[in-house]
Amino acid sequence: MPTTLYGIKNCDMMKKARTWLDGHGVSYTFHDYKTAGIDREHLERWAKQAGWKTLLNRAGTTFRKLPEADKEGVTEAKAIALMLAQPSMIKRPVLEHGHKLLVGFRPEAYAEAFG
């Protein structure tokens, strides 16, 4: 079953997720959406599966630096447009493991997904 870890290389949560995966012998492909980007299809699929509110990183610096008008009245379409324009607004990490999707890093969720 293919496993892909999406995120940004120099992110603390990404480092924790990679350390967990490596420590548990999980083979995965890493996709850095800061350098390689991400397409609308992925974001729409993830939003459908996990919810756009889960996917959009409102706590991150990139989102907080947006003008107030951009932060207000966020809908799914607006969130996807924001994440396409600035992938660092996507919560990290995003892990696809077969049909499973995990957003954010929680060791217990990873253990359940790979258990």
PDB file of C-alpha atoms in Angstrom:
ATOM      1  CA  MET A   1       0.000   0.000   0.000  1.00  0.00           C
ATOM      2  CA  PRO A   2       1.639   3.297  -1.066  1.00  0.00           C
ATOM      3  CA  THR A   3       2.252   5.923   1.584  1.00  0.00           C
ATOM      4  CA  THR A   4       2.924   9.578   0.829  1.00  0.00           C
ATOM      5  CA  LEU A   5       3.806  12.214   3.402  1.00  0.00           C
ATOM      6  CA  TYR A   6       2.998  15.766   2.321  1.00  0.00           C
ATOM      7  CA  GLY A   7       4.341  18.870   3.974  1.00  0.00           C
ATOM      8  CA  ILE A   8       7.270  21.230   4.262  1.00  0.00           C
ATOM      9  CA  LYS A   9      10.781  19.935   4.837  1.00  0.00           C
ATOM     10  CA  ASN A  10      11.795  22.172   7.761  1.00  0.00           C
ATOM     11  CA  CYS A  11       8.698  21.924   9.929  1.00  0.00           C
ATOM     12  CA  ASP A  12       8.825  20.523  13.470  1.00  0.00           C
ATOM     13  CA  MET A  13       5.644  18.463  13.012  1.00  0.00           C
ATOM     14  CA  MET A  14       7.039  17.060   9.777  1.00  0.00           C
ATOM     15  CA  LYS A  15      10.230  16.060  11.562  1.00  0.00           C
ATOM     16  CA  LYS A  16       8.194  14.265  14.236  1.00  0.00           C
ATOM     17  CA  ALA A  17       6.134  12.435  11.610  1.00  0.00           C
ATOM     18  CA  ARG A  18       9.215  11.402   9.594  1.00  0.00           C
ATOM     19  CA  THR A  19      10.964  10.231  12.769  1.00  0.00           C
ATOM     20  CA  TRP A  20       7.908   8.154  13.715  1.00  0.00           C
ATOM     21  CA  LEU A  21       7.600   6.616  10.237  1.00  0.00           C
ATOM     22  CA  ASP A  22      11.341   5.882  10.023  1.00  0.00           C
ATOM     23  CA  GLY A  23      11.373   4.416  13.536  1.00  0.00           C
ATOM     24  CA  HIS A  24       8.508   2.076  12.668  1.00  0.00           C
ATOM     25  CA  GLY A  25      10.022   0.942   9.378  1.00  0.00           C
ATOM     26  CA  VAL A  26       7.326   2.544   7.232  1.00  0.00           C
ATOM     27  CA  SER A  27       8.379   3.133   3.634  1.00  0.00           C
ATOM     28  CA  TYR A  28       6.982   6.398   2.261  1.00  0.00           C
ATOM     29  CA  THR A  29       7.442   9.053  -0.386  1.00  0.00           C
ATOM     30  CA  PHE A  30       7.867  12.652   0.781  1.00  0.00           C
ATOM     31  CA  HIS A  31       6.190  15.434  -1.207  1.00  0.00           C
ATOM     32  CA  ASP A  32       7.306  18.941  -0.244  1.00  0.00           C
ATOM     33  CA  TYR A  33       4.406  21.113  -1.282  1.00  0.00           C
ATOM     34  CA  LYS A  34       6.370  24.250  -0.572  1.00  0.00           C
ATOM     35  CA  THR A  35       8.813  23.447  -3.397  1.00  0.00           C
ATOM     36  CA  ALA A  36       6.801  21.039  -5.577  1.00  0.00           C
ATOM     37  CA  GLY A  37       3.401  22.663  -5.069  1.00  0.00           C
ATOM     38  CA  ILE A  38       0.083  20.878  -4.766  1.00  0.00           C
ATOM     39  CA  ASP A  39      -2.773  20.625  -7.217  1.00  0.00           C
ATOM     40  CA  ARG A  40      -6.429  21.497  -6.790  1.00  0.00           C
ATOM     41  CA  GLU A  41      -7.443  17.828  -7.147  1.00  0.00           C
ATOM     42  CA  HIS A  42      -5.471  16.834  -4.032  1.00  0.00           C
ATOM     43  CA  LEU A  43      -6.834  19.728  -1.986  1.00  0.00           C
ATOM     44  CA  GLU A  44     -10.429  19.071  -3.033  1.00  0.00           C
ATOM     45  CA  ARG A  45     -10.094  15.348  -2.273  1.00  0.00           C
ATOM     46  CA  TRP A  46      -8.486  16.049   1.105  1.00  0.00           C
ATOM     47  CA  ALA A  47     -11.123  18.670   1.956  1.00  0.00           C
ATOM     48  CA  LYS A  48     -13.860  16.166   1.117  1.00  0.00           C
ATOM     49  CA  GLN A  49     -12.206  13.458   3.224  1.00  0.00           C
ATOM     50  CA  ALA A  50     -10.939  15.428   6.239  1.00  0.00           C
ATOM     51  CA  GLY A  51     -12.880  18.692   5.977  1.00  0.00           C
ATOM     52  CA  TRP A  52     -11.452  21.979   4.742  1.00  0.00           C
ATOM     53  CA  LYS A  53     -11.490  23.424   8.256  1.00  0.00           C
ATOM     54  CA  THR A  54      -9.140  20.646   9.369  1.00  0.00           C
ATOM     55  CA  LEU A  55      -6.915  21.142   6.340  1.00  0.00           C
ATOM     56  CA  LEU A  56      -6.505  24.927   6.559  1.00  0.00           C
ATOM     57  CA  ASN A  57      -3.800  25.905   9.037  1.00  0.00           C
ATOM     58  CA  ARG A  58      -5.314  29.027  10.610  1.00  0.00           C
ATOM     59  CA  ALA A  59      -2.753  28.995  13.434  1.00  0.00           C
ATOM     60  CA  GLY A  60       0.226  29.336  11.101  1.00  0.00           C
ATOM     61  CA  THR A  61       2.132  32.519  10.396  1.00  0.00           C
ATOM     62  CA  THR A  62       1.147  32.600   6.715  1.00  0.00           C
ATOM     63  CA  PHE A  63      -2.575  32.664   7.508  1.00  0.00           C
ATOM     64  CA  ARG A  64      -2.179  35.119  10.378  1.00  0.00           C
ATOM     65  CA  LYS A  65      -0.305  37.565   8.110  1.00  0.00           C
ATOM     66  CA  LEU A  66      -3.179  37.707   5.621  1.00  0.00           C
ATOM     67  CA  PRO A  67      -5.185  40.920   5.402  1.00  0.00           C
ATOM     68  CA  GLU A  68      -8.282  40.784   7.621  1.00  0.00           C
ATOM     69  CA  ALA A  69     -10.544  40.733   4.552  1.00  0.00           C
ATOM     70  CA  ASP A  70      -8.910  37.480   3.381  1.00  0.00           C
ATOM     71  CA  LYS A  71      -9.285  35.855   6.815  1.00  0.00           C
ATOM     72  CA  GLU A  72     -12.983  36.662   7.112  1.00  0.00           C
ATOM     73  CA  GLY A  73     -15.801  34.653   5.606  1.00  0.00           C
ATOM     74  CA  VAL A  74     -13.634  31.714   4.633  1.00  0.00           C
ATOM     75  CA  THR A  75     -15.542  29.076   2.694  1.00  0.00           C
ATOM     76  CA  GLU A  76     -14.277  25.788   1.295  1.00  0.00           C
ATOM     77  CA  ALA A  77     -13.686  27.389  -2.128  1.00  0.00           C
ATOM     78  CA  LYS A  78     -11.808  30.318  -0.577  1.00  0.00           C
ATOM     79  CA  ALA A  79      -9.755  28.006   1.655  1.00  0.00           C
ATOM     80  CA  ILE A  80      -8.727  25.881  -1.325  1.00  0.00           C
ATOM     81  CA  ALA A  81      -7.774  29.003  -3.297  1.00  0.00           C
ATOM     82  CA  LEU A  82      -5.685  30.259  -0.356  1.00  0.00           C
ATOM     83  CA  MET A  83      -3.934  26.886   0.035  1.00  0.00           C
ATOM     84  CA  LEU A  84      -3.238  26.666  -3.703  1.00  0.00           C
ATOM     85  CA  ALA A  85      -1.727  30.150  -3.681  1.00  0.00           C
ATOM     86  CA  GLN A  86       0.289  29.547  -0.496  1.00  0.00           C
ATOM     87  CA  PRO A  87       0.740  25.837   0.305  1.00  0.00           C
ATOM     88  CA  SER A  88       2.261  26.667   3.691  1.00  0.00           C
ATOM     89  CA  MET A  89      -1.365  27.307   4.774  1.00  0.00           C
ATOM     90  CA  ILE A  90      -2.013  23.565   4.553  1.00  0.00           C
ATOM     91  CA  LYS A  91      -1.870  21.926   7.972  1.00  0.00           C
ATOM     92  CA  ARG A  92       1.112  19.628   8.302  1.00  0.00           C
ATOM     93  CA  PRO A  93       1.715  16.844   7.825  1.00  0.00           C
ATOM     94  CA  VAL A  94      -0.813  15.275   5.495  1.00  0.00           C
ATOM     95  CA  LEU A  95      -0.342  11.527   5.224  1.00  0.00           C
ATOM     96  CA  GLU A  96      -1.992   9.388   2.568  1.00  0.00           C
ATOM     97  CA  HIS A  97      -1.801   5.680   3.296  1.00  0.00           C
ATOM     98  CA  GLY A  98      -3.921   3.781   0.807  1.00  0.00           C
ATOM     99  CA  HIS A  99      -7.417   5.183   1.323  1.00  0.00           C
ATOM    100  CA  LYS A 100      -6.600   6.609   4.750  1.00  0.00           C
ATOM    101  CA  LEU A 101      -5.864  10.297   5.228  1.00  0.00           C
ATOM    102  CA  LEU A 102      -4.294  11.740   8.374  1.00  0.00           C
ATOM    103  CA  VAL A 103      -3.953  15.502   8.836  1.00  0.00           C
ATOM    104  CA  GLY A 104      -1.579  16.657  11.542  1.00  0.00           C
ATOM    105  CA  PHE A 105       0.678  14.382  13.564  1.00  0.00           C
ATOM    106  CA  ARG A 106      -0.573  12.317  16.462  1.00  0.00           C
ATOM    107  CA  PRO A 107       1.502   9.215  17.270  1.00  0.00           C
ATOM    108  CA  GLU A 108      -1.581   7.236  18.321  1.00  0.00           C
ATOM    109  CA  ALA A 109      -3.315   7.931  14.988  1.00  0.00           C
ATOM    110  CA  TYR A 110      -0.205   6.834  13.083  1.00  0.00           C
ATOM    111  CA  ALA A 111       0.032   3.667  15.210  1.00  0.00           C
ATOM    112  CA  GLU A 112      -3.606   2.882  14.436  1.00  0.00           C
ATOM    113  CA  ALA A 113      -3.139   3.518  10.684  1.00  0.00           C
ATOM    114  CA  PHE A 114      -0.094   1.257  10.486  1.00  0.00           C
ATOM    115  CA  GLY A 115      -1.049  -1.245  13.173  1.00  0.00           C
TER     116      GLY A 115
END
